Amino acid sequence: MAWTKNVLRVNLEAGTCTTEPLNMQWAQDYLGQRGLATKYLVAETDPKVDPLSPKNKMIFVTGPLTGTMAATGGRYSVVTKGPLTGAIACSNSGGYFGAELKFAGWDMVIFEGASPKPVYLLIIDGQAELLDASHLWGKTVWETEEIIKKLHQDPQIRVASIGRAGENGVLYAGIVNDLHRAAGRSGVGAVMGSKNLKAVAVRGTRTDAYKLANPEAFFAATEAGKKVLAANGVTGQGLPTYGTQVLMNVINELGALPTRNHRDVQFEGAMAIGGEAMHEKRPTDGKANLVTNGACFGCTIACGRISRMDPNHFSVKDKPQYHGASGGVEYEAAWALGAANGVSDLEALTYANFLCNEDGFDPISFGATVGAAMELYDLGILTKEQIGFELPFGSTEGMVKLAELTAKGEGFGKEIGLGSKRLCAKYGKPELSMTVKGQEFPAYDGRGLQGMGLAYATSNRGACHLRGYMVSPEVLGIPVKMEPQATEGKPAMLKAFQDLTAVVDSSGLCLFTTFAWGLADIQPQIQAACEGDWSEDRLLLIGERIWNMEREFNLAAGLTCKDDNLPPRLMKEPAKTGPQKGAVSKLDIMLPEYYQVRGWTTEGVPTPETRTRLGV
Amino acid sequence: MQKSLHIDPNKCTGCLQCEMACSWEKYQSFTTAKSRIKVFSFHHEGRFVPYTCTQCDEAWCMIACPVDAIQLDPVTGAKIVLEPTCVGCKVCTIACPFGTINYVAQTGKVQKCDLCDGAPACAKACPTAAITYVDSDWTGLEKMRQWAGKTDTNPATV
């Protein structure tokens, strides 16, 4: 079986590490990773718990295909109650950390309580211990990783850690592994910081950690899957060449690129910050921003961007630590750090992205919050005196300065670190916060793409593109083409995407495979790895079960159907330019139908029949 | 025809499919820690470099071994560790200039690449052809082809 069947439970208050067997009934009902860890969290945690209190739990979890030769089989997730939203939080990361945890023999690590002093967890195969991290507190992610590897004289240890943002309670702090891969959204790093847990370091060398149910079928299924990825235009060419940045110009031309805190839907500087621009030689030093593409563990797509900055750029001049290559901007980061606040300097975006990786905070929420602050400044509500410097839309210097201050937890960075919802509420303009359930929008405008608007409004972790990626049908025509402004059939399509996504997020695979793979490609891989019968129908039912379980957690936490909303700007202020000119979100038409196809009441609560059918 | 593993770091993305394939071949497990081919990440240079035994003709590991536990496979040219004979003295790991023969504490023996009896699993698994198994006499063929492709064959414009 592709589970290790071992759970490591770490009580940070008592400083103990204990082993327990995985609940195999739950593994059968929730598969792994996102689904399985959420089941554990729901079973063990009061939904009303303060996310930053010791009573909240935090779970690092792998999937059955993590640490296998299945293409992209290297993912892990961090599941907890999120401080940014007060809702369920599940952040997914790649890199090499997840597979290493599996090779060490663990499906998941459950953290409970809070440590009285800073600690880090060291796992070497079956051995786990909490070690003093007072010498690491105050260090960046990059420093922490280096120190731990040197200290234990093992360059092959994999580290997931928080930077200063997580320590300082930035509400969208992430957990960064392998220097530039992150469980980035919803503030899982702030929860880790609240527990005084600086890092998880792991070395896995076991050859008996788990067994595939049917190796022969597994190789047949995974090799067939790899061929599909290689032959597909998006996963075989677009993503390796341009990364997710392949989308920048596409979405901009479509008129769905939120710009300047969603005042506009097209950005005049999009060309300068997109995937093509990263390939172009800079006039300043004759080199391109992009050095190469890079893969996460087991990934045959390799969409990752590895960038090197112009060492003479104002932001990094005389700062040699930023002159080497590191994780470059993905589409969401380039949008948030760029279009969302009107900045079109690719080098500055790369620098801010480095800072997000270095100190562990989500570039989407950070950039979007800067955009909100710029609008408050534009309206004269925030002043130069309050911020410490001028902050008009398009201020490269302002964005860069705020990234530095947020990383360090200094000055106005402290306010930016609380996110757009709290910032706009504090200054009396809550309607200017471009968020759902307190989490900032990613890079698609809910007016331009109606289905994405519905996806944001209904996402269980707040505004998010990774819970039901309606861009696939609305822009790319996957699996069928749907017109961006149409509403018909979108609630049902979104439900199907949300359920499928929950399966992928629970398997150990990367969601990006679904540009090319359908469930028919994924099912045989799960079937061959896991014992039992894993039909497509059963997997979709598991996906639906996970979605409803998350929903029930949120409802019990105090969220209601009123939180399935969009900011008034998207409902009332029409798109100003481009092909979607004049559009507002038609959420009011789609939401009731969505509740219906979900089997929920008009108040958005799963009906007794739905609960019985799913066994939630 | 003798073949060699040929590595083109420019094509490597660091996905570690090769390491998993190697580990599966020898241990029936995807544990990358057990792989005989290693991908090194030079983070600040943005480079990934797969690295394994080159099967030297004058194999210093083989010459250094005091118990003749390393033997030549005359068909593939691989230098193969005979586990029952190996005494775990590690002299070969000192003799090898490249570090590609290593001691395994678990077994008390050394391990190195044996070219999988002429069908290297790493090359088969590599999705980008960064690792290929090619004619030993022509390991430079692909590089030559690439450079040849860059030749400006257009007539000069005056």
XYZ file of C-alpha atoms in Angstrom, chain B residues 2-3 7 15-16 25 43 47 50-52 57 60 67 69 72 79-81 83 89 103 105 115 123 126 135 143-144:
29
model
C 30.030 -0.303 -26.402
C 27.737 2.329 -24.932
C 24.961 13.501 -19.396
C 13.102 16.150 -11.123
C 14.980 13.131 -9.709
C 16.148 -1.117 -10.030
C 21.043 26.770 -6.526
C 22.005 24.475 -12.556
C 23.305 14.513 -12.721
C 26.445 12.710 -11.662
C 27.391 9.052 -11.712
C 38.814 2.181 -18.664
C 41.168 3.017 -10.102
C 40.060 -8.630 -2.797
C 35.537 -7.522 -5.643
C 34.783 -5.733 -15.534
C 32.859 -2.087 -13.419
C 30.707 -4.235 -11.173
C 30.899 -4.736 -7.426
C 28.815 -7.989 -3.117
C 37.293 -1.708 3.329
C 29.948 2.716 1.074
C 26.486 1.289 6.070
C 24.809 0.181 -16.105
C 18.396 7.020 -18.901
C 14.849 10.845 -17.789
C 27.672 4.849 -28.539
C 26.882 18.456 -28.942
C 28.390 18.558 -32.413
